Coordinates of C-alpha atoms and ligand atoms in Angstrom, one line a residue:
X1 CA -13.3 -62.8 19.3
X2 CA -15.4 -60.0 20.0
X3 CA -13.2 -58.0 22.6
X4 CA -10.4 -59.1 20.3
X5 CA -11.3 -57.4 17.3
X6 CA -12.6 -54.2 19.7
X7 CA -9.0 -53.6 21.2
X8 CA -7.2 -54.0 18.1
X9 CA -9.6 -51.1 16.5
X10 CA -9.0 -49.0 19.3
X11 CA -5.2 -49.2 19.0
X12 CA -5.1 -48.3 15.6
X13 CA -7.4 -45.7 15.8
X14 CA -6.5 -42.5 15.2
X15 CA -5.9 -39.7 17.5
X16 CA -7.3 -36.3 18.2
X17 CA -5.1 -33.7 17.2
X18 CA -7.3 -31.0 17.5
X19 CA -11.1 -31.3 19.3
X20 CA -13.2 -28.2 19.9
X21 CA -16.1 -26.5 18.5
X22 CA -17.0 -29.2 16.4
X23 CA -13.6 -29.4 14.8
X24 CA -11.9 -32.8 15.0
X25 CA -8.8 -33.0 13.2
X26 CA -7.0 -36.9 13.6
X27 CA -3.3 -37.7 14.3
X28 CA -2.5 -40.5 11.5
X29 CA 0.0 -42.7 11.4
X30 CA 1.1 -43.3 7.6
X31 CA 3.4 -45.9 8.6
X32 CA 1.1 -49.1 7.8
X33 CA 0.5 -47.6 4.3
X34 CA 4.0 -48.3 3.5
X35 CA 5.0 -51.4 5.4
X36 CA 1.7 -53.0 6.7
X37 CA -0.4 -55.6 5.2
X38 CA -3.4 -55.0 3.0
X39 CA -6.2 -54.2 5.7
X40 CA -3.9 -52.2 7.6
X41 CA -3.6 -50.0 4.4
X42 CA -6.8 -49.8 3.9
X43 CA -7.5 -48.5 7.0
X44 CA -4.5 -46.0 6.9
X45 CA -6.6 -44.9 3.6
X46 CA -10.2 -44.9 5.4
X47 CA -9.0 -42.9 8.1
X48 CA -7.3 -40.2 5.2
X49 CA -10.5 -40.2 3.5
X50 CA -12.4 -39.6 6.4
X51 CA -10.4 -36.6 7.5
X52 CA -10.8 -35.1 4.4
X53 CA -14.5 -35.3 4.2
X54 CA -15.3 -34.0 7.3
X55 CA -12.7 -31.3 8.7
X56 CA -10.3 -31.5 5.8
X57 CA -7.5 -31.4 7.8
X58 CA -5.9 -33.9 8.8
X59 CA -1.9 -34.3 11.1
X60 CA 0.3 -37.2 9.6
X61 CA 3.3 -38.8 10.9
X62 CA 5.6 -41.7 9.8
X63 CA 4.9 -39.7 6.1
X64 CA 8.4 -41.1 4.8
X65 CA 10.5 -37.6 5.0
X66 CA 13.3 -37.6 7.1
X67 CA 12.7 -35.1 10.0
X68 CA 16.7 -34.0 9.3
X69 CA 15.8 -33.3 5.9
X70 CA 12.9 -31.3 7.2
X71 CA 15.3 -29.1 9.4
X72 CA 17.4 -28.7 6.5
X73 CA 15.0 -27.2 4.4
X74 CA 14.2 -25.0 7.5
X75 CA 17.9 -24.2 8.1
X76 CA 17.9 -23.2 4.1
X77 CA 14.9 -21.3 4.0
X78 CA 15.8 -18.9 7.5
X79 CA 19.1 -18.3 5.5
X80 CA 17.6 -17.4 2.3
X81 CA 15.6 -14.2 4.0
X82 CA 18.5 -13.5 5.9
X83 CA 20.1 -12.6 2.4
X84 CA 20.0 -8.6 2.2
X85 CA 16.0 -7.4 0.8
X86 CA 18.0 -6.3 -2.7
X87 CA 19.3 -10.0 -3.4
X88 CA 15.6 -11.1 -2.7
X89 CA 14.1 -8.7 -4.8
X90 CA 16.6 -9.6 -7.3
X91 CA 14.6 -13.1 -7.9
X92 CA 10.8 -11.7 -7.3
X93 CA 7.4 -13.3 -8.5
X94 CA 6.6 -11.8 -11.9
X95 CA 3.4 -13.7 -12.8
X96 CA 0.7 -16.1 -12.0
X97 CA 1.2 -18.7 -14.7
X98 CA 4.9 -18.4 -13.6
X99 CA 4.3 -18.5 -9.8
X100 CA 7.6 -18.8 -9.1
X101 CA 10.0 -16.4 -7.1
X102 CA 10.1 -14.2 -4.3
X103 CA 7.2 -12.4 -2.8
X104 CA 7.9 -9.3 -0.6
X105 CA 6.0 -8.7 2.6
X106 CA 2.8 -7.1 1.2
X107 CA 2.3 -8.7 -2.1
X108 CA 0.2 -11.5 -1.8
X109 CA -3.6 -10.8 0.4
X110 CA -4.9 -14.5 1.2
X111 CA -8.5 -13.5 1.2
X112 CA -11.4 -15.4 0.6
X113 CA -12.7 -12.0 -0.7
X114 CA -12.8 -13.3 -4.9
X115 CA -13.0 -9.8 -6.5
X116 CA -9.6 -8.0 -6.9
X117 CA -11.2 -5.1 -5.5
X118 CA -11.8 -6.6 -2.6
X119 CA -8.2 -7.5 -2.0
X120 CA -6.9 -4.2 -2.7
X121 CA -9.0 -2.5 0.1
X122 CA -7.9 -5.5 2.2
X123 CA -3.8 -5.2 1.2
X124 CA -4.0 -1.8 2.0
X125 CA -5.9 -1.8 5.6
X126 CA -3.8 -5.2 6.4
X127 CA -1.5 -6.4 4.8
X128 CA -0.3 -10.4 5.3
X129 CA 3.1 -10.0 7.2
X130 CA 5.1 -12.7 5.5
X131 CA 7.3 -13.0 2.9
X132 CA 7.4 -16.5 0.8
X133 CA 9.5 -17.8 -1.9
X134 CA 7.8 -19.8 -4.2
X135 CA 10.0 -22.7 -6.6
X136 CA 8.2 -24.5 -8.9
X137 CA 8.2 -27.7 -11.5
X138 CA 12.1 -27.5 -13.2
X139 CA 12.6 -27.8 -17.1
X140 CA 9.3 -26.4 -17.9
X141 CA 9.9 -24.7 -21.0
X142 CA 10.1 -20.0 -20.8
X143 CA 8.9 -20.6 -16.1
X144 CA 12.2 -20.9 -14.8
X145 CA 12.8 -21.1 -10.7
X146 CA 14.3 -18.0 -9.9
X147 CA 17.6 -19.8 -8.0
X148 CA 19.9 -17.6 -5.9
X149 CA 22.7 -20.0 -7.3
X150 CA 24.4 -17.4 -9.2
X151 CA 25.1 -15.2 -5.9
X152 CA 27.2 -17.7 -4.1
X153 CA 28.0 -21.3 -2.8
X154 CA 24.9 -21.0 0.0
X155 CA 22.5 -20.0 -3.0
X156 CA 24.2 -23.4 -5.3
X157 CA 23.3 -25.2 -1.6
X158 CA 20.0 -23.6 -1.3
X159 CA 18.9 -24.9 -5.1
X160 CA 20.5 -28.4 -4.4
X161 CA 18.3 -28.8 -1.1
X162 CA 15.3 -27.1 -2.2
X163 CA 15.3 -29.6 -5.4
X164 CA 15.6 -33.0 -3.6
X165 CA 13.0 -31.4 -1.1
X166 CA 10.5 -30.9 -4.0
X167 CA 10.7 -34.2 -5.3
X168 CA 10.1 -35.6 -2.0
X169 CA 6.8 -33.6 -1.3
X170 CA 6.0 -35.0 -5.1
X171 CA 6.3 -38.6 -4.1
X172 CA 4.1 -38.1 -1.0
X173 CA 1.6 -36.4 -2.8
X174 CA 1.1 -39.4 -4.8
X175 CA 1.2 -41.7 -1.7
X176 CA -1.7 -39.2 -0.3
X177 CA -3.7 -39.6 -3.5
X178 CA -3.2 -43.3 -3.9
X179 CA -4.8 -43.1 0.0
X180 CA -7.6 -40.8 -1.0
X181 CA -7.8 -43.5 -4.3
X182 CA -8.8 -46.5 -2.0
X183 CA -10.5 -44.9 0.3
X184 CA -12.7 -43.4 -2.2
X185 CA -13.7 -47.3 -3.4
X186 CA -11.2 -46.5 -6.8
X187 CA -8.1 -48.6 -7.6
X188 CA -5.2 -47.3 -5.9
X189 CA -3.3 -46.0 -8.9
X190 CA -6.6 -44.1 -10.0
X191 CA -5.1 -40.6 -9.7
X192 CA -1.4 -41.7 -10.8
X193 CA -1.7 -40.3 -14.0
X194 CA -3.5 -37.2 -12.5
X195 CA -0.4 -35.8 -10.8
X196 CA 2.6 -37.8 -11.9
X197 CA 4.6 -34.6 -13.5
X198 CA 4.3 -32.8 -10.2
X199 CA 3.1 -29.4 -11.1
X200 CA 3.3 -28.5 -7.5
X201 CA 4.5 -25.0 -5.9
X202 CA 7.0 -25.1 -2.6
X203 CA 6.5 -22.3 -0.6
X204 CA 9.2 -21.2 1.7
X205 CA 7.6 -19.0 4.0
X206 CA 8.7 -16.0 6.9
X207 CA 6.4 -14.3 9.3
X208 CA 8.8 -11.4 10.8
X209 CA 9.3 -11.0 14.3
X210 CA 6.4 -8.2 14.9
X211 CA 5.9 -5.7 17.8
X212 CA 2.9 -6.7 19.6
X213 CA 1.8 -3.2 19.3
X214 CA 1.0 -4.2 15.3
X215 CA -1.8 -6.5 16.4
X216 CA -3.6 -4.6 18.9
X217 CA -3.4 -1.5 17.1
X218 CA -5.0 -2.7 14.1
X219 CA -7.6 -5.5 14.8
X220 CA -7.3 -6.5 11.4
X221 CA -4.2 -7.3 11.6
X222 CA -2.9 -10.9 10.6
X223 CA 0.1 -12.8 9.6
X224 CA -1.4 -14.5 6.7
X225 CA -5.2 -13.8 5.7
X226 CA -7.9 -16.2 5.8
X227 CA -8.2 -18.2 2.8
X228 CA -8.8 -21.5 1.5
X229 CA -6.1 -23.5 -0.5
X230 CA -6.4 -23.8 -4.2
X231 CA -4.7 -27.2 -5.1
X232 CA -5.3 -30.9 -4.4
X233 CA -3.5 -31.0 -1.2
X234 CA -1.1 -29.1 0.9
X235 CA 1.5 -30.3 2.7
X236 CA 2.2 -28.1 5.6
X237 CA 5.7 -28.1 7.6
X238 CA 5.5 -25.4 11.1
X239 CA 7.7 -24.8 13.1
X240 CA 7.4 -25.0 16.8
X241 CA 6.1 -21.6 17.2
X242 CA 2.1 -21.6 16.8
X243 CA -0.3 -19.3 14.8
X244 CA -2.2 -21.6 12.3
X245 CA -5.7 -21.5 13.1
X246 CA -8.3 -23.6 10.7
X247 CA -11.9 -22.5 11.0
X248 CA -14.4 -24.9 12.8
X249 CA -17.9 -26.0 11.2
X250 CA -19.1 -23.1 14.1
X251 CA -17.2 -20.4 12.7
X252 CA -14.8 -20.1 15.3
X253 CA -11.0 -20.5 14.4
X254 CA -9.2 -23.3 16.1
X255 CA -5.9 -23.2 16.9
X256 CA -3.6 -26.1 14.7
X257 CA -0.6 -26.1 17.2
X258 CA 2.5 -27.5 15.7
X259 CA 3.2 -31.2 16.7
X260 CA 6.6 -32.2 16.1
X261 CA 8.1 -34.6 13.6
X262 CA 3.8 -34.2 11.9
X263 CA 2.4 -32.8 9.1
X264 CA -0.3 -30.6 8.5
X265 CA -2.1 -32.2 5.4
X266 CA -5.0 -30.2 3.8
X267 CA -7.2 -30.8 1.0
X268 CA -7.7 -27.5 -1.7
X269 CA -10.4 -26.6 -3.5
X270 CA -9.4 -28.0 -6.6
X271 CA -9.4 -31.7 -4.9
X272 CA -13.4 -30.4 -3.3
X273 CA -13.9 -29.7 -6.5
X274 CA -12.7 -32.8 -8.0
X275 CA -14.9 -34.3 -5.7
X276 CA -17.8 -32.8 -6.6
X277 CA -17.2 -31.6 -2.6
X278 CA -17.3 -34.6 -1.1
X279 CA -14.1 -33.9 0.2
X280 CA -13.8 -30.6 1.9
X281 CA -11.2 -27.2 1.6
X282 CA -10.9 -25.7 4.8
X283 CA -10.5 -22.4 5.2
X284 CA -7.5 -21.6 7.6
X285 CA -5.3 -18.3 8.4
X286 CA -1.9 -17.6 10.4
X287 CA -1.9 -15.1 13.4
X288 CA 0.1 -14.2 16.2
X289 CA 1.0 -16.6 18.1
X290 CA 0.0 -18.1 21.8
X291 CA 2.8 -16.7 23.8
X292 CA 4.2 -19.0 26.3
X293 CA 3.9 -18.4 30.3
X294 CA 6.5 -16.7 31.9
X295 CA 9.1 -14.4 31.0
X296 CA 8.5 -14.3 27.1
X297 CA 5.3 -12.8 27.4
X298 CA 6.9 -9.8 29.0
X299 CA 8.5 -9.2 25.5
X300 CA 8.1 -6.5 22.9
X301 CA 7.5 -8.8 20.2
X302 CA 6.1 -12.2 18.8
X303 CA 9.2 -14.2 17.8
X304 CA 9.8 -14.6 13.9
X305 CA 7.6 -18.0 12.7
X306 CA 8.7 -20.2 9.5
X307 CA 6.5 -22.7 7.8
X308 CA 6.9 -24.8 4.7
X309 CA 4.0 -25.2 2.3
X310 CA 4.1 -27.7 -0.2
X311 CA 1.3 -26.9 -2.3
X312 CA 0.6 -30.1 -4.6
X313 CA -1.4 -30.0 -7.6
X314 CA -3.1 -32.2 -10.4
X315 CA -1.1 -31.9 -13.4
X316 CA -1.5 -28.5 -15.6
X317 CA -3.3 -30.1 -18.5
X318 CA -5.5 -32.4 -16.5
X319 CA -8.8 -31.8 -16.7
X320 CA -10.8 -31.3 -13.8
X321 CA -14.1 -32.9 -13.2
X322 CA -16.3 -35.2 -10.6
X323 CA -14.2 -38.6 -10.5
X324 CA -16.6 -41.8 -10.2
X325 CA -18.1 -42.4 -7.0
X326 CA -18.9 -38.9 -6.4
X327 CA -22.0 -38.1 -8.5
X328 CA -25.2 -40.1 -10.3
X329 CA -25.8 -43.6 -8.6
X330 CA -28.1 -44.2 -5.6
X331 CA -27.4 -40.5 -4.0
X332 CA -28.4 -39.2 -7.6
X333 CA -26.1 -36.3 -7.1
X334 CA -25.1 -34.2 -9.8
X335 CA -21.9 -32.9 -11.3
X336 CA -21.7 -29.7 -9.4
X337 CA -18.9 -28.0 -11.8
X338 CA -18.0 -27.8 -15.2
X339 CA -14.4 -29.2 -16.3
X340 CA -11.3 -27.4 -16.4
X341 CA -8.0 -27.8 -16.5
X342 CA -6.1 -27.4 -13.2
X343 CA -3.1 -25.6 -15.2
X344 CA -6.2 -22.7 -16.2
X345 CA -8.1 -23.4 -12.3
X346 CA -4.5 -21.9 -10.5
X347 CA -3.6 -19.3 -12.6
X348 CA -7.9 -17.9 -12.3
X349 CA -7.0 -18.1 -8.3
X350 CA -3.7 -16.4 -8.3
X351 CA -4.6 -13.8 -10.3
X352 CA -6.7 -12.7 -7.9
X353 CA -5.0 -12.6 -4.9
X354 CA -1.7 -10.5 -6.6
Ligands
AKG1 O1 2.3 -20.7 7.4 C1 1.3 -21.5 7.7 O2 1.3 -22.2 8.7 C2 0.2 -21.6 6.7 C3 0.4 -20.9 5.4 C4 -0.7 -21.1 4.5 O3 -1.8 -21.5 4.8 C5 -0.5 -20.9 3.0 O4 0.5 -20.3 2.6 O5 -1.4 -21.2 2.2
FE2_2 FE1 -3.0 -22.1 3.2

């Protein structure tokens, strides 16, 4: 029946997370990709795809990790940058093909500016105000994480819960690609082999509490730097304070407020270009964030903001070019890029922004 078949459409329809200047990013409900029956998972996929190909944003809930897991991680991460600056600097970033380890506030520019020159003038007028620790793939051979373990029981803690966190974002990045997989008309498993040794990069990262006198001194200023994200997808815990901002097909940025027990899912350039850009990298930034009415906005300073960023990416020796569907047949597109491998894509980006 007609009205039948309307109302069950409308129920499973996703939400609007976000809505202005022409940027619609959907609440989806991963649940019935798991546990419902085939068409429900198809639509689960559609409704992915979709996202992806238009704002390339998308918020996901019922994603399979534990929301006490997620504050664990949280609770782990605020105590790691507690530890004094000398212990941290201890276990710094030391290259791109490494990418693991920990990044003082300064280091890293997220720019969209590609020349390094570019990103010098840019540290040095406004530097991102974060600091991130990045852990990696383990048991790849001469890139070891660089683990507080040695320092004490927390840092043997910290390891343990950062490891079972990074297989968990592994596992969902494969659920997200097997999504993208049927809603892209290939067979589920398509991208499988693609990303199954989970060369992926967790980012734990803190924005300091900052006088307010930071931002309006410099209009520059910024937590983190407009940019684009260079993997497949990204996975993207906040916490309840605000900031994230994703830019709108107007030009405009848009705040992403933090919705809890969601994630912020993003597709990366590598998956655009995998796409042959069918599927869209958005380019996002973190600012200050939206004080609250009432008494906090009489404060000195915008509270300290941690995120989580689960960057995933396509294995390092899978080479990178349009998958079928997305060039030649009746649109008569063209591949857009040459192949390369993902391992050799990453380590081009990240050289540039360090
Ligand atoms: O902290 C956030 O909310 C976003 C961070 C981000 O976009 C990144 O590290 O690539
Ligand atoms: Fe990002």
């Amino acid at each position: 029946m007609a009205s039948n078949m309307f109302s069950d459409n409308a129920a499973s329809a996703p939400s609007a997370a976000v809505d202005k200047d022409d940027l619609m990013i959907p609440l989806i409900d991963f649940g019935p990709f798991f546990t419902g029956t085939p068409s429900d998972k198809h639509r689960v996929a559609l409704s992915i795809t979709k996202a992806f190909k238009t704002s390339g944003f998308l918020y996901l809930k019922a994603h399979g990790i534990p929301p006490s897991i997620v504050s664990g991680v949280f609770a782990s991460s605020a105590r790691f940058f507690a530890r004094p600056q000398s212990e941290k600097d201890s276990l710094g970033w030391t290259t791109p093909q490494s990418n693991r380890g920990y990044v003082a506030i300064g280091r890293e520019k997220l720019t969209t500016v590609e020349e390094t020159t570019g990103v010098e003038t840019l540290r040095a007028s406004a530097p991102d105000i974060k600091e991130t620790m990045e852990l990696g793939r383990e048991g790849v051979e001469g890139l070891p994480n660089r683990w507080p373990d040695h320092l004490d029981d927390e840092g043997k803690r910290f390891k343990e819960t950062m490891q079972s966190f990074f297989q968990m974002g592994k596992t969902l990045h494969k659920h997200i690609m097997r999504a993208i997989a049927l809603g892209m008309n290939l067979p589920e498993h398509f991208f499988d082999n693609s990303v199954h040794a989970g060369d992926n990069t967790l980012r734990l990262l803190h924005y300091p509490a900052v006088s307010k006198e930071v931002f309006k001194n410099n209009p520059n200023q910024v937590r983190a730097g407009e940019h684009s994200d260079y993997g497949s997808i990204t996975l993207l815990f906040q916490d309840r304070h605000g900031g994230l901002q994703v830019r709108s097909p107007k030009g405009t940025f848009v705040d992403a407020t933090p919705i809890a027990d969601t994630i912020v899912v993003n597709a990366g350039d590598l998956l655009a270009r995998w796409s042959n850009d069918t599927i869209k990298s958005t380019r996002h930034r973190v600012i200050q964030p939206p004080m609250p009415e009432g008494s906090e906005n009489d404060a000195s300073e915008y509270p300290a903001r941690y995120s989580i960023a689960y960057f995933c990416n396509p294995n390092s020796d899978k080479l990178i070019e349009a998958f079928p569907g997305t060039f030649g047949g009746e649109m008569q597109a063209e591949k857009k890029y040459s192949a390369i491998t993902s391992g050799d894509y990453l380590v081009q980006r990240l050289t540039a922004t360090y």
